[in-house]
Amino acid sequence: MSRGNEAILTRGSEAVMNRVATKPVSKRGEVAMLPFKHLISSNQLTPEVLSELFAATDHMKNVCERRGRSPLLASRVVALLFYEPSSRTMLSFQSAAQRLYAGVLFAQGKESSALKKRETLHDSMSVFSGYCDAIIMRHPDKGSAEKAAAACAVPFINAGDGGNEHPTQALIDAYTIHKELGRLDNLHVAFGFDPLQSRSIHSLAFLLAQYPGSEFTFVSPEPLAAGREFLNTLKKSGVTCHESNDLAALKDADVIYLNRLQEERFENSDDFERYRRLYVLQPEMIGPKQRLILDPLPRIDEIALAVDELPQAAYFRQAHNGVAVRMALLVTMLKGVGGGAREED
Amino acid sequence: MNLTRKAVIMNQEEMRRAILRISYEIIEANRGIADLVLVGIRKRGAPLAERVQKHLKEIEGVQVPLGVLDITLYRDDISAIGANPLVESTEIPVSIENKVVVLVDDVIFTGRTVRAALDAVMDYGRPRSIQLAVLLDRGHRELPIRADYVGRQVPTSLREIVKVCVQETDGSDEVTISEIGEE
């Protein structure tokens, strides 16, 4: 793989994200709880939005632990369109929807879809908008989320668009960091080992870049180094960025965020095999300075099994936060509130 | 919105007495305070519930568990005009299974806030019973909901706004009534 393949990161345009000063109002006259209709990029997850989503997530965790389910979305139907393989994102969205009593529609794999018959994404989304109250889509192409959302009459959630972004994963990651460390500002985060192609790394970096005092170190083999455009965007946001091909660079970080090498995005499988054995986090690389180790999973080789025993290893707790985080997102994006209200009631 | 302030309908001392009386009524109706859990509805129900908790402690010598409930996710009645729904935290520190939950709010009006609060509480568990304490009942119910403990009944017109201020968030304790002026 060459630098020519560098990820071109597309970030949702203002128009498509419906970023507005006041909260959007639906055709039923309901006020949305969040200041956007579609979630395309993690840069929409501002500190204000996160504060609401974290409160809603805490509530959903309690609901899951105490009652298991809540009828909050009993009158809603969501569509899960997964045009690229997924198990945990798809299952956790399904679990989230079902724990909220929402109906769930499924379409999996490009092979079985109308996209195979050359229907455009635009037409597919226009049609599916009439079947449901929200569309959650994963697609192998960078930038597909923004295109799809532009045709969606109902709220749209990007569940991963190629190597571009994965904002709901960033939401889970940010919630986990906040729960474990109590803050999102002034953190030194080391990202590895495929910052070129990992959408989870891109989305979390964009999210944390909104907070003061962020410092990032990207650790990877040289050909998988972070894209220049990506780094420039972060630097413009005021983030101090470092790059290294040496695992020793992990030692200064508060948080180590690792993601598997993105095998499906390698053109040459020999490169993949070579790098996956070189970049492995071992327990002896972790000291008291490093307070948290995260990985969106699945794990391939990037974290040795022995690391699991360390108290800083939070990746399974991180995974378990996924359902409550997605419940909170679904409720706040789908359940507008409307009708005639009186201020003091 | 053009508001004309008409009157102070409760001052600090009147509010204190009403909350104290409600606290006695809660003890009397439940023959004590065993199994009680107080839950204040955000925003102004929360400090009022805290005051009830303090009175119960003074009278019975026992600290009743206290929670705070945010009902934003459960509402169905925030109008498009001027509303900015903001989700805040819900904290109910104990299990409410088989407990007697006393919801506390400042004003009961249409009943829709209480309906939302009932749904929210049910998502946390199955209490033996749920009771409702409010500082003011201003009428105009849209749902078959009533309060068990009421500080004061205040007949109002739909053009009037009842505003409860509490020391904790507004700097002083008082209840005022205002009228919405002509546009």
Short mmCIF file of C-alpha atoms in Angstrom, two decimals:
data_model
loop_
_atom_site.label_atom_id
_atom_site.label_comp_id
_atom_site.label_asym_id
_atom_site.label_seq_id
_atom_site.Cartn_x
_atom_site.Cartn_y
_atom_site.Cartn_z
CA MET A 1 0.00 0.00 0.00
CA SER A 2 1.32 3.40 -0.85
CA ARG A 3 0.85 6.86 0.53
CA GLY A 4 -1.17 7.51 -2.62
CA ASN A 5 -3.88 5.47 -0.97
CA GLU A 6 -4.03 7.84 1.95
CA ALA A 7 -7.48 8.14 3.38
CA ILE A 8 -9.34 11.12 2.10
CA LEU A 9 -11.42 12.02 5.06
CA THR A 10 -14.77 13.41 4.26
CA ARG A 11 -16.60 15.10 7.05
CA GLY A 12 -20.30 15.79 6.91
CA SER A 13 -21.14 19.16 5.42
CA GLU A 14 -23.02 21.67 7.52
CA ALA A 15 -26.11 21.48 5.31
CA VAL A 16 -26.46 17.72 5.48
CA MET A 17 -25.83 17.52 9.21
CA ASN A 18 -28.60 20.05 9.78
CA ARG A 19 -26.44 21.77 12.35
CA VAL A 20 -28.68 24.53 13.58
CA ALA A 21 -28.62 26.90 16.51
CA THR A 22 -31.97 25.70 17.78
CA LYS A 23 -33.00 22.09 17.78
CA PRO A 24 -34.65 20.72 14.60
CA VAL A 25 -38.43 20.43 14.49
CA SER A 26 -39.92 17.41 12.71
CA LYS A 27 -42.86 17.40 10.34
CA ARG A 28 -44.99 16.33 13.32
CA GLY A 29 -43.99 19.55 15.09
CA GLU A 30 -41.79 17.72 17.57
CA VAL A 31 -38.59 19.26 18.89
CA ALA A 32 -35.51 17.08 18.52
CA MET A 33 -33.43 16.65 21.64
CA LEU A 34 -30.12 17.02 19.81
CA PRO A 35 -29.07 19.95 17.59
CA PHE A 36 -28.77 17.76 14.47
CA LYS A 37 -30.99 15.43 12.51
CA HIS A 38 -28.31 13.12 11.06
CA LEU A 39 -25.14 11.83 12.74
CA ILE A 40 -22.37 11.59 10.15
CA SER A 41 -19.19 12.76 11.82
CA SER A 42 -17.92 12.78 15.38
CA ASN A 43 -17.30 16.52 15.08
CA GLN A 44 -21.07 16.89 15.63
CA LEU A 45 -20.58 15.38 19.08
CA THR A 46 -19.76 18.65 20.80
CA PRO A 47 -19.16 18.90 24.56
CA GLU A 48 -22.77 20.14 25.00
CA VAL A 49 -24.22 17.20 23.03
CA LEU A 50 -21.97 14.75 24.89
CA SER A 51 -23.12 16.06 28.25
CA GLU A 52 -26.74 15.21 27.32
CA LEU A 53 -25.83 11.87 25.74
CA PHE A 54 -23.73 10.84 28.75
CA ALA A 55 -26.65 11.63 31.11
CA ALA A 56 -29.00 9.65 28.86
CA THR A 57 -26.48 6.78 28.70
CA ASP A 58 -26.22 6.61 32.50
CA HIS A 59 -30.00 6.41 32.58
CA MET A 60 -30.04 3.63 29.96
CA LYS A 61 -27.42 1.65 31.90
CA ASN A 62 -29.68 1.81 34.93
CA VAL A 63 -32.67 0.76 32.84
CA CYS A 64 -30.70 -2.22 31.47
CA GLU A 65 -29.47 -3.26 34.90
CA ARG A 66 -32.74 -2.80 36.78
CA ARG A 67 -35.51 -3.56 34.26
CA GLY A 68 -33.73 -4.71 31.08
CA ARG A 69 -36.05 -2.87 28.71
CA SER A 70 -37.97 0.38 28.34
CA PRO A 71 -40.90 1.09 26.01
CA LEU A 72 -39.49 4.52 25.08
CA LEU A 73 -39.40 3.72 21.34
CA ALA A 74 -42.36 1.34 21.23
CA SER A 75 -43.97 3.34 18.43
CA ARG A 76 -40.83 3.51 16.25
CA VAL A 77 -39.20 1.32 13.60
CA VAL A 78 -35.48 1.50 12.80
CA ALA A 79 -33.71 0.07 9.74
CA LEU A 80 -30.25 -1.47 10.05
CA LEU A 81 -28.57 -1.42 6.63
CA PHE A 82 -25.20 -3.11 6.84
CA TYR A 83 -23.59 -3.16 3.38
CA GLU A 84 -20.25 -4.12 4.95
CA PRO A 85 -19.80 -7.02 7.41
CA SER A 86 -20.27 -6.18 11.07
CA SER A 87 -21.15 -8.15 14.14
CA ARG A 88 -20.72 -6.02 17.26
CA THR A 89 -21.94 -2.70 15.83
CA MET A 90 -24.93 -4.38 14.22
CA LEU A 91 -25.80 -6.55 17.22
CA SER A 92 -25.39 -3.74 19.72
CA PHE A 93 -27.64 -1.46 17.64
CA GLN A 94 -30.14 -4.32 17.37
CA SER A 95 -29.98 -4.95 21.10
CA ALA A 96 -30.36 -1.21 21.79
CA ALA A 97 -33.41 -0.94 19.52
CA GLN A 98 -35.03 -4.07 20.95
CA ARG A 99 -34.39 -3.02 24.55
CA LEU A 100 -36.39 0.10 23.64
CA TYR A 101 -39.18 -1.97 22.02
CA ALA A 102 -38.50 -0.47 18.57
CA GLY A 103 -39.23 -2.59 15.52
CA VAL A 104 -36.06 -3.50 13.58
CA LEU A 105 -35.69 -3.91 9.79
CA PHE A 106 -32.56 -5.57 8.42
CA ALA A 107 -30.64 -5.55 5.19
CA GLN A 108 -27.21 -7.14 5.16
CA GLY A 109 -24.53 -7.27 2.47
CA LYS A 110 -24.43 -5.50 -0.85
CA GLU A 111 -25.06 -8.82 -2.61
CA SER A 112 -28.61 -9.07 -1.37
CA SER A 113 -29.52 -5.43 -1.88
CA ALA A 114 -30.82 -3.29 -4.67
CA LEU A 115 -27.40 -1.60 -4.69
CA LYS A 116 -26.23 -4.79 -6.44
CA LYS A 117 -28.79 -4.02 -9.11
CA ARG A 118 -27.13 -0.63 -9.57
CA GLU A 119 -29.72 1.35 -7.68
CA THR A 120 -28.12 4.54 -6.37
CA LEU A 121 -27.66 5.09 -2.64
CA HIS A 122 -29.84 8.16 -3.03
CA ASP A 123 -32.78 6.17 -4.39
CA SER A 124 -32.38 3.39 -1.79
CA MET A 125 -32.43 5.90 1.08
CA SER A 126 -35.40 7.79 -0.36
CA VAL A 127 -37.37 4.54 -0.50
CA PHE A 128 -36.27 3.15 2.90
CA SER A 129 -37.09 6.48 4.59
CA GLY A 130 -40.72 5.58 3.96
CA TYR A 131 -40.37 2.24 5.77
CA CYS A 132 -38.96 3.40 9.09
CA ASP A 133 -38.28 6.21 11.56
CA ALA A 134 -34.47 6.06 11.40
CA ILE A 135 -31.79 4.55 9.19
CA ILE A 136 -28.54 3.18 10.59
CA MET A 137 -26.10 2.40 7.80
CA ARG A 138 -22.66 0.86 7.41
CA HIS A 139 -21.12 1.08 3.97
CA PRO A 140 -17.65 0.26 2.59
CA ASP A 141 -17.24 3.57 0.72
CA LYS A 142 -15.74 6.68 2.24
CA GLY A 143 -18.20 9.55 2.17
CA SER A 144 -21.21 7.29 1.58
CA ALA A 145 -22.78 8.37 4.89
CA GLU A 146 -23.04 11.98 3.85
CA LYS A 147 -24.51 11.04 0.46
CA ALA A 148 -27.04 8.69 2.04
CA ALA A 149 -28.09 11.19 4.72
CA ALA A 150 -28.74 13.82 2.06
CA ALA A 151 -31.51 11.58 0.68
CA CYS A 152 -32.95 10.56 4.07
CA ALA A 153 -36.24 12.02 5.22
CA VAL A 154 -35.75 10.36 8.62
CA PRO A 155 -32.80 10.62 11.05
CA PHE A 156 -29.69 8.87 9.72
CA ILE A 157 -26.85 7.39 11.78
CA ASN A 158 -23.44 6.62 10.26
CA ALA A 159 -22.37 3.19 11.57
CA GLY A 160 -19.08 3.35 9.63
CA ASP A 161 -18.37 4.57 6.11
CA GLY A 162 -15.26 2.80 4.80
CA GLY A 163 -12.06 4.09 6.38
CA ASN A 164 -13.64 7.47 6.97
CA GLU A 165 -15.60 7.75 10.23
CA HIS A 166 -17.42 5.76 12.90
CA PRO A 167 -19.01 8.39 15.15
CA THR A 168 -21.05 6.03 17.36
CA GLN A 169 -17.85 4.16 18.23
CA ALA A 170 -16.26 7.50 19.15
CA LEU A 171 -19.26 8.16 21.38
CA ILE A 172 -18.73 4.83 23.18
CA ASP A 173 -14.99 5.54 23.48
CA ALA A 174 -15.55 9.06 24.85
CA TYR A 175 -18.17 7.82 27.32
CA THR A 176 -15.76 5.12 28.53
CA ILE A 177 -12.86 7.57 28.95
CA HIS A 178 -15.15 9.98 30.82
CA LYS A 179 -16.43 7.20 33.10
CA GLU A 180 -12.96 5.83 33.82
CA LEU A 181 -10.93 9.04 34.08
CA GLY A 182 -13.57 11.67 34.80
CA ARG A 183 -12.58 14.04 32.00
CA LEU A 184 -12.00 14.42 28.26
CA ASP A 185 -9.75 17.48 28.29
CA ASN A 186 -5.98 17.67 28.74
CA LEU A 187 -5.44 14.05 27.74
CA HIS A 188 -2.43 12.64 25.95
CA VAL A 189 -3.79 9.83 23.78
CA ALA A 190 -1.59 7.40 21.84
CA PHE A 191 -3.38 5.92 18.83
CA GLY A 192 -2.18 2.75 17.07
CA PHE A 193 -1.52 0.93 14.92
CA ASP A 194 -3.32 1.84 11.69
CA PRO A 195 -4.15 5.55 11.90
CA LEU A 196 -4.20 5.68 8.12
CA GLN A 197 -7.22 3.41 7.74
CA SER A 198 -8.95 3.07 11.10
CA ARG A 199 -12.21 5.02 11.11
CA SER A 200 -12.50 4.50 14.86
CA ILE A 201 -9.20 6.32 15.38
CA HIS A 202 -10.28 9.13 13.04
CA SER A 203 -13.61 9.67 14.78
CA LEU A 204 -12.26 9.59 18.35
CA ALA A 205 -9.43 11.95 17.40
CA PHE A 206 -11.91 14.44 15.87
CA LEU A 207 -14.11 14.23 18.95
CA LEU A 208 -11.29 14.75 21.46
CA ALA A 209 -9.78 17.53 19.32
CA GLN A 210 -12.66 19.75 20.50
CA TYR A 211 -11.33 19.65 24.06
CA PRO A 212 -8.51 21.91 25.30
CA GLY A 213 -5.10 20.47 25.96
CA SER A 214 -5.40 17.42 23.70
CA GLU A 215 -2.12 15.81 22.69
CA PHE A 216 -2.03 12.84 20.32
CA THR A 217 0.75 10.40 19.42
CA PHE A 218 0.14 8.20 16.38
CA VAL A 219 2.15 4.98 16.49
CA SER A 220 2.29 2.84 13.36
CA PRO A 221 4.52 1.29 10.75
CA GLU A 222 5.59 4.07 8.40
CA PRO A 223 3.30 3.08 5.49
CA LEU A 224 0.25 3.16 7.82
CA ALA A 225 1.06 6.61 9.24
CA ALA A 226 -1.86 8.99 9.68
CA GLY A 227 -3.02 10.85 6.57
CA ARG A 228 -1.68 14.36 6.10
CA GLU A 229 -5.11 15.91 5.67
CA PHE A 230 -6.31 14.22 8.87
CA LEU A 231 -3.28 15.48 10.83
CA ASN A 232 -3.65 18.99 9.44
CA THR A 233 -7.29 19.12 10.53
CA LEU A 234 -6.29 18.09 14.06
CA LYS A 235 -3.43 20.59 14.21
CA LYS A 236 -5.76 23.36 13.07
CA SER A 237 -8.02 22.47 16.01
CA GLY A 238 -5.08 23.13 18.31
CA VAL A 239 -4.03 19.53 18.98
CA THR A 240 -0.35 18.78 19.53
CA CYS A 241 0.39 15.80 17.26
CA HIS A 242 3.38 13.44 17.28
CA GLU A 243 4.13 10.45 15.03
CA SER A 244 6.34 7.47 15.67
CA ASN A 245 7.01 3.99 14.32
CA ASP A 246 8.40 2.93 17.71
CA LEU A 247 6.20 1.24 20.34
CA ALA A 248 8.23 3.05 23.01
CA ALA A 249 6.29 6.21 22.07
CA LEU A 250 3.27 4.75 23.91
CA LYS A 251 4.92 5.33 27.28
CA ASP A 252 3.97 9.02 27.68
CA ALA A 253 0.25 8.64 27.00
CA ASP A 254 -2.60 8.78 29.53
CA VAL A 255 -4.76 6.70 27.21
CA ILE A 256 -3.64 4.05 24.73
CA TYR A 257 -6.22 3.56 21.98
CA LEU A 258 -5.49 0.62 19.71
CA ASN A 259 -7.41 -0.74 16.77
CA ARG A 260 -6.64 -3.82 14.68
CA LEU A 261 -4.89 -3.34 11.35
CA GLN A 262 -7.69 -2.96 8.83
CA GLU A 263 -7.03 -6.17 6.87
CA GLU A 264 -9.91 -5.58 4.47
CA ARG A 265 -8.38 -2.28 3.38
CA PHE A 266 -4.91 -3.72 2.59
CA GLU A 267 -4.16 -4.29 -1.10
CA ASN A 268 -1.26 -6.59 -0.30
CA SER A 269 -1.87 -9.35 2.27
CA ASP A 270 1.90 -9.82 2.83
CA ASP A 271 2.08 -6.28 4.23
CA PHE A 272 -0.77 -7.06 6.58
CA GLU A 273 0.88 -10.29 7.82
CA ARG A 274 4.22 -8.52 8.35
CA TYR A 275 2.87 -5.56 10.34
CA ARG A 276 0.40 -7.47 12.49
CA ARG A 277 3.24 -9.36 14.17
CA LEU A 278 5.42 -6.27 14.66
CA TYR A 279 2.96 -4.08 16.49
CA VAL A 280 1.71 -5.82 19.61
CA LEU A 281 1.10 -4.19 23.01
CA GLN A 282 2.78 -6.22 25.79
CA PRO A 283 2.22 -5.85 29.58
CA GLU A 284 5.81 -4.70 30.13
CA MET A 285 5.12 -1.62 27.98
CA ILE A 286 2.53 -0.39 30.50
CA GLY A 287 3.47 1.70 33.52
CA PRO A 288 1.48 3.70 36.08
CA LYS A 289 1.47 6.80 33.85
CA GLN A 290 -0.74 5.04 31.32
CA ARG A 291 -4.17 4.98 32.92
CA LEU A 292 -6.39 3.41 30.29
CA ILE A 293 -6.11 0.96 27.40
CA LEU A 294 -8.98 0.95 24.91
CA ASP A 295 -9.70 -0.99 21.72
CA PRO A 296 -12.99 -0.90 19.79
CA LEU A 297 -12.46 -4.62 19.09
CA PRO A 298 -12.39 -7.13 17.48
CA ARG A 299 -8.79 -7.77 18.52
CA ILE A 300 -6.44 -9.52 16.16
CA ASP A 301 -2.87 -9.23 17.45
CA GLU A 302 -2.60 -5.63 18.57
CA ILE A 303 -2.96 -6.42 22.29
CA ALA A 304 -1.28 -9.46 23.90
CA LEU A 305 -3.72 -11.56 25.94
CA ALA A 306 -1.63 -10.97 29.08
CA VAL A 307 -2.55 -7.26 28.96
CA ASP A 308 -6.15 -8.23 29.80
CA GLU A 309 -5.09 -8.78 33.42
CA LEU A 310 -3.99 -5.17 33.91
CA PRO A 311 -6.43 -2.80 35.66
CA GLN A 312 -5.94 -0.29 32.85
CA ALA A 313 -7.32 -2.76 30.28
CA ALA A 314 -10.81 -1.33 29.78
CA TYR A 315 -11.73 -2.68 26.33
CA PHE A 316 -14.33 -5.15 27.52
CA ARG A 317 -15.95 -2.52 29.75
CA GLN A 318 -15.82 -0.23 26.71
CA ALA A 319 -17.63 -2.86 24.61
CA HIS A 320 -20.27 -3.32 27.29
CA ASN A 321 -21.02 0.41 27.23
CA GLY A 322 -22.00 0.05 23.55
CA VAL A 323 -25.64 -0.94 24.02
CA ALA A 324 -26.49 1.80 26.56
CA VAL A 325 -24.71 4.45 24.47
CA ARG A 326 -26.64 3.43 21.37
CA MET A 327 -29.92 3.32 23.31
CA ALA A 328 -29.27 6.89 24.45
CA LEU A 329 -28.48 7.98 20.90
CA LEU A 330 -31.57 6.30 19.43
CA VAL A 331 -33.91 7.84 22.00
CA THR A 332 -32.48 11.33 21.72
CA MET A 333 -32.41 11.23 17.91
CA LEU A 334 -35.81 9.58 17.41
CA LYS A 335 -38.00 10.68 20.22
CA GLY A 336 -38.84 14.26 19.50
CA VAL A 337 -41.26 15.87 21.86
CA GLY A 338 -44.20 17.89 20.70
CA GLY A 339 -47.65 19.15 21.43
CA GLY A 340 -48.96 22.08 23.40
CA ALA A 341 -46.90 22.68 26.48
CA ARG A 342 -47.02 24.98 29.41
CA GLU A 343 -43.80 26.24 30.81
CA GLU A 344 -44.19 25.46 34.45
CA ASP A 345 -45.90 22.07 34.30
CA MET B 1 -43.77 36.65 25.91
CA ASN B 2 -45.07 39.69 27.76
CA LEU B 3 -45.68 38.78 31.44
CA THR B 4 -47.35 40.98 34.05
CA ARG B 5 -46.60 39.93 37.64
CA LYS B 6 -49.85 39.90 39.59
CA ALA B 7 -49.07 38.64 43.07
CA VAL B 8 -46.81 36.70 45.38
CA ILE B 9 -49.04 33.81 46.42
CA MET B 10 -46.61 32.14 48.82
CA ASN B 11 -43.67 33.63 50.68
CA GLN B 12 -40.73 31.86 52.25
CA GLU B 13 -42.49 31.13 55.55
CA GLU B 14 -45.65 29.89 53.84
CA MET B 15 -43.59 27.58 51.66
CA ARG B 16 -41.75 26.24 54.72
CA ARG B 17 -45.02 25.52 56.56
CA ALA B 18 -46.57 23.83 53.52
CA ILE B 19 -43.55 21.55 53.06
CA LEU B 20 -43.48 20.75 56.79
CA ARG B 21 -47.19 19.85 56.72
CA ILE B 22 -46.68 17.67 53.63
CA SER B 23 -43.87 15.89 55.50
CA TYR B 24 -46.21 15.13 58.44
CA GLU B 25 -48.92 13.95 56.04
CA ILE B 26 -46.46 11.57 54.34
CA ILE B 27 -45.58 10.03 57.73
CA GLU B 28 -49.25 9.79 58.74
CA ALA B 29 -50.48 8.28 55.47
CA ASN B 30 -47.70 5.68 55.43
CA ARG B 31 -47.79 5.01 59.20
CA GLY B 32 -44.12 5.91 59.43
CA ILE B 33 -41.35 6.15 56.88
CA ALA B 34 -40.27 2.52 56.44
CA ASP B 35 -39.79 1.61 52.76
CA LEU B 36 -40.12 5.22 51.58
CA VAL B 37 -37.98 6.59 48.75
CA LEU B 38 -38.24 10.30 47.92
CA VAL B 39 -37.71 11.24 44.26
CA GLY B 40 -37.62 14.89 43.20
CA ILE B 41 -38.53 15.76 39.63
CA ARG B 42 -36.04 18.12 37.98
CA LYS B 43 -35.67 20.99 38.27
CA ARG B 44 -37.54 22.41 41.24
CA GLY B 45 -38.92 19.17 42.59
CA ALA B 46 -35.36 18.17 43.48
CA PRO B 47 -34.66 20.84 46.14
CA LEU B 48 -38.21 20.47 47.49
CA ALA B 49 -37.68 16.70 47.92
CA GLU B 50 -34.46 17.47 49.78
CA ARG B 51 -36.40 19.69 52.18
CA VAL B 52 -38.99 16.97 52.78
CA GLN B 53 -36.13 14.56 53.49
CA LYS B 54 -34.70 17.01 56.05
CA HIS B 55 -38.08 17.37 57.80
CA LEU B 56 -38.60 13.59 57.90
CA LYS B 57 -35.17 13.21 59.49
CA GLU B 58 -36.02 15.85 62.13
CA ILE B 59 -39.39 14.27 62.91
CA GLU B 60 -38.58 10.56 62.69
CA GLY B 61 -34.81 10.56 63.15
CA VAL B 62 -34.21 8.46 60.04
CA GLN B 63 -32.70 9.49 56.69
CA VAL B 64 -35.08 8.47 53.87
CA PRO B 65 -33.28 7.68 50.57
CA LEU B 66 -33.48 10.57 48.11
CA GLY B 67 -33.28 10.49 44.31
CA VAL B 68 -33.61 12.95 41.47
CA LEU B 69 -35.44 12.25 38.24
CA ASP B 70 -34.93 13.86 34.83
CA ILE B 71 -38.00 13.21 32.70
CA THR B 72 -36.87 14.84 29.42
CA LEU B 73 -36.60 11.50 27.60
CA TYR B 74 -40.16 10.64 28.64
CA ARG B 75 -41.97 13.91 27.88
CA ASP B 76 -44.54 14.30 25.16
CA ASP B 77 -45.41 17.93 25.63
CA ILE B 78 -42.53 20.29 24.99
CA SER B 79 -43.80 22.75 22.43
CA ALA B 80 -41.74 23.77 19.43
CA ILE B 81 -41.79 27.37 20.54
CA GLY B 82 -39.21 28.38 23.07
CA ALA B 83 -38.53 24.87 24.27
CA ASN B 84 -35.01 23.58 24.51
CA PRO B 85 -35.21 20.09 25.94
CA LEU B 86 -32.02 19.32 27.81
CA VAL B 87 -31.33 15.84 29.13
CA GLU B 88 -29.82 15.84 32.61
CA SER B 89 -28.85 13.05 34.97
CA THR B 90 -31.24 10.83 36.89
CA GLU B 91 -29.92 9.50 40.20
CA ILE B 92 -31.90 6.99 42.21
CA PRO B 93 -29.32 5.56 44.60
CA VAL B 94 -31.37 2.61 45.91
CA SER B 95 -33.53 -0.14 44.45
CA ILE B 96 -37.18 0.89 44.31
CA GLU B 97 -38.49 -2.69 44.08
CA ASN B 98 -41.43 -3.00 46.47
CA LYS B 99 -40.73 0.44 47.95
CA VAL B 100 -43.14 3.34 48.35
CA VAL B 101 -41.88 6.04 45.99
CA VAL B 102 -42.97 9.59 46.80
CA LEU B 103 -42.53 11.82 43.74
CA VAL B 104 -42.04 15.48 44.58
CA ASP B 105 -42.64 18.36 42.17
CA ASP B 106 -43.29 22.08 42.46
CA VAL B 107 -46.53 22.48 40.45
CA ILE B 108 -49.11 20.07 39.06
CA PHE B 109 -50.90 21.47 36.01
CA THR B 110 -51.83 19.32 32.98
CA GLY B 111 -50.49 16.15 34.63
CA ARG B 112 -48.21 15.37 31.71
CA THR B 113 -45.00 15.83 33.69
CA VAL B 114 -46.27 13.35 36.26
CA ARG B 115 -47.27 10.87 33.54
CA ALA B 116 -43.71 11.10 32.15
CA ALA B 117 -42.28 10.72 35.65
CA LEU B 118 -44.38 7.57 36.25
CA ASP B 119 -42.97 6.02 33.04
CA ALA B 120 -39.43 6.97 34.06
CA VAL B 121 -39.82 5.50 37.56
CA MET B 122 -41.27 2.25 36.15
CA ASP B 123 -38.14 1.89 34.00
CA TYR B 124 -36.14 1.79 37.24
CA GLY B 125 -38.16 -0.93 38.91
CA ARG B 126 -41.55 -1.92 40.25
CA PRO B 127 -42.42 0.03 43.40
CA ARG B 128 -45.19 -1.18 45.72
CA SER B 129 -46.86 2.18 45.24
CA ILE B 130 -46.12 5.64 43.89
CA GLN B 131 -47.41 8.76 45.63
CA LEU B 132 -47.21 12.38 44.54
CA ALA B 133 -46.42 15.49 46.58
CA VAL B 134 -46.64 18.98 45.05
CA LEU B 135 -46.25 22.45 46.47
CA LEU B 136 -49.04 23.81 44.25
CA ASP B 137 -52.00 22.41 42.35
CA ARG B 138 -53.18 24.93 39.77
CA GLY B 139 -55.85 22.75 38.10
CA HIS B 140 -56.45 22.26 34.33
CA ARG B 141 -55.60 18.56 34.29
CA GLU B 142 -55.49 16.87 30.87
CA LEU B 143 -54.99 13.38 32.33
CA PRO B 144 -56.67 11.51 35.21
CA ILE B 145 -53.83 12.24 37.63
CA ARG B 146 -54.04 13.74 41.13
CA ALA B 147 -51.60 14.58 43.90
CA ASP B 148 -51.66 12.80 47.29
CA TYR B 149 -50.09 15.72 49.17
CA VAL B 150 -50.74 19.33 48.13
CA GLY B 151 -49.19 22.46 49.64
CA ARG B 152 -51.86 24.75 48.24
CA GLN B 153 -54.68 24.61 45.69
CA VAL B 154 -54.57 27.68 43.46
CA PRO B 155 -57.40 28.29 40.99
CA THR B 156 -55.83 29.81 37.86
CA SER B 157 -56.77 30.77 34.34
CA LEU B 158 -54.89 29.41 31.34
CA ARG B 159 -53.51 32.90 30.71
CA GLU B 160 -51.68 32.79 34.03
CA ILE B 161 -48.18 31.51 34.77
CA VAL B 162 -47.35 30.13 38.20
CA LYS B 163 -43.66 30.33 39.02
CA VAL B 164 -42.04 28.63 41.99
CA CYS B 165 -38.68 30.06 43.02
CA VAL B 166 -36.40 28.20 45.41
CA GLN B 167 -33.36 29.40 47.27
CA GLU B 168 -31.16 26.69 45.75
CA THR B 169 -31.63 27.72 42.09
CA ASP B 170 -33.34 31.12 42.14
CA GLY B 171 -31.83 32.79 45.19
CA SER B 172 -35.08 33.11 47.16
CA ASP B 173 -38.19 31.16 48.18
CA GLU B 174 -41.47 32.45 46.77
CA VAL B 175 -44.35 31.56 44.47
CA THR B 176 -45.64 34.19 42.08
CA ILE B 177 -48.51 34.37 39.64
CA SER B 178 -48.25 36.37 36.42
CA GLU B 179 -50.50 36.96 33.46
CA ILE B 180 -49.56 36.64 29.82
CA GLY B 181 -50.17 40.06 28.23
CA GLU B 182 -51.74 40.81 24.84
CA GLU B 183 -49.25 40.53 21.95
#
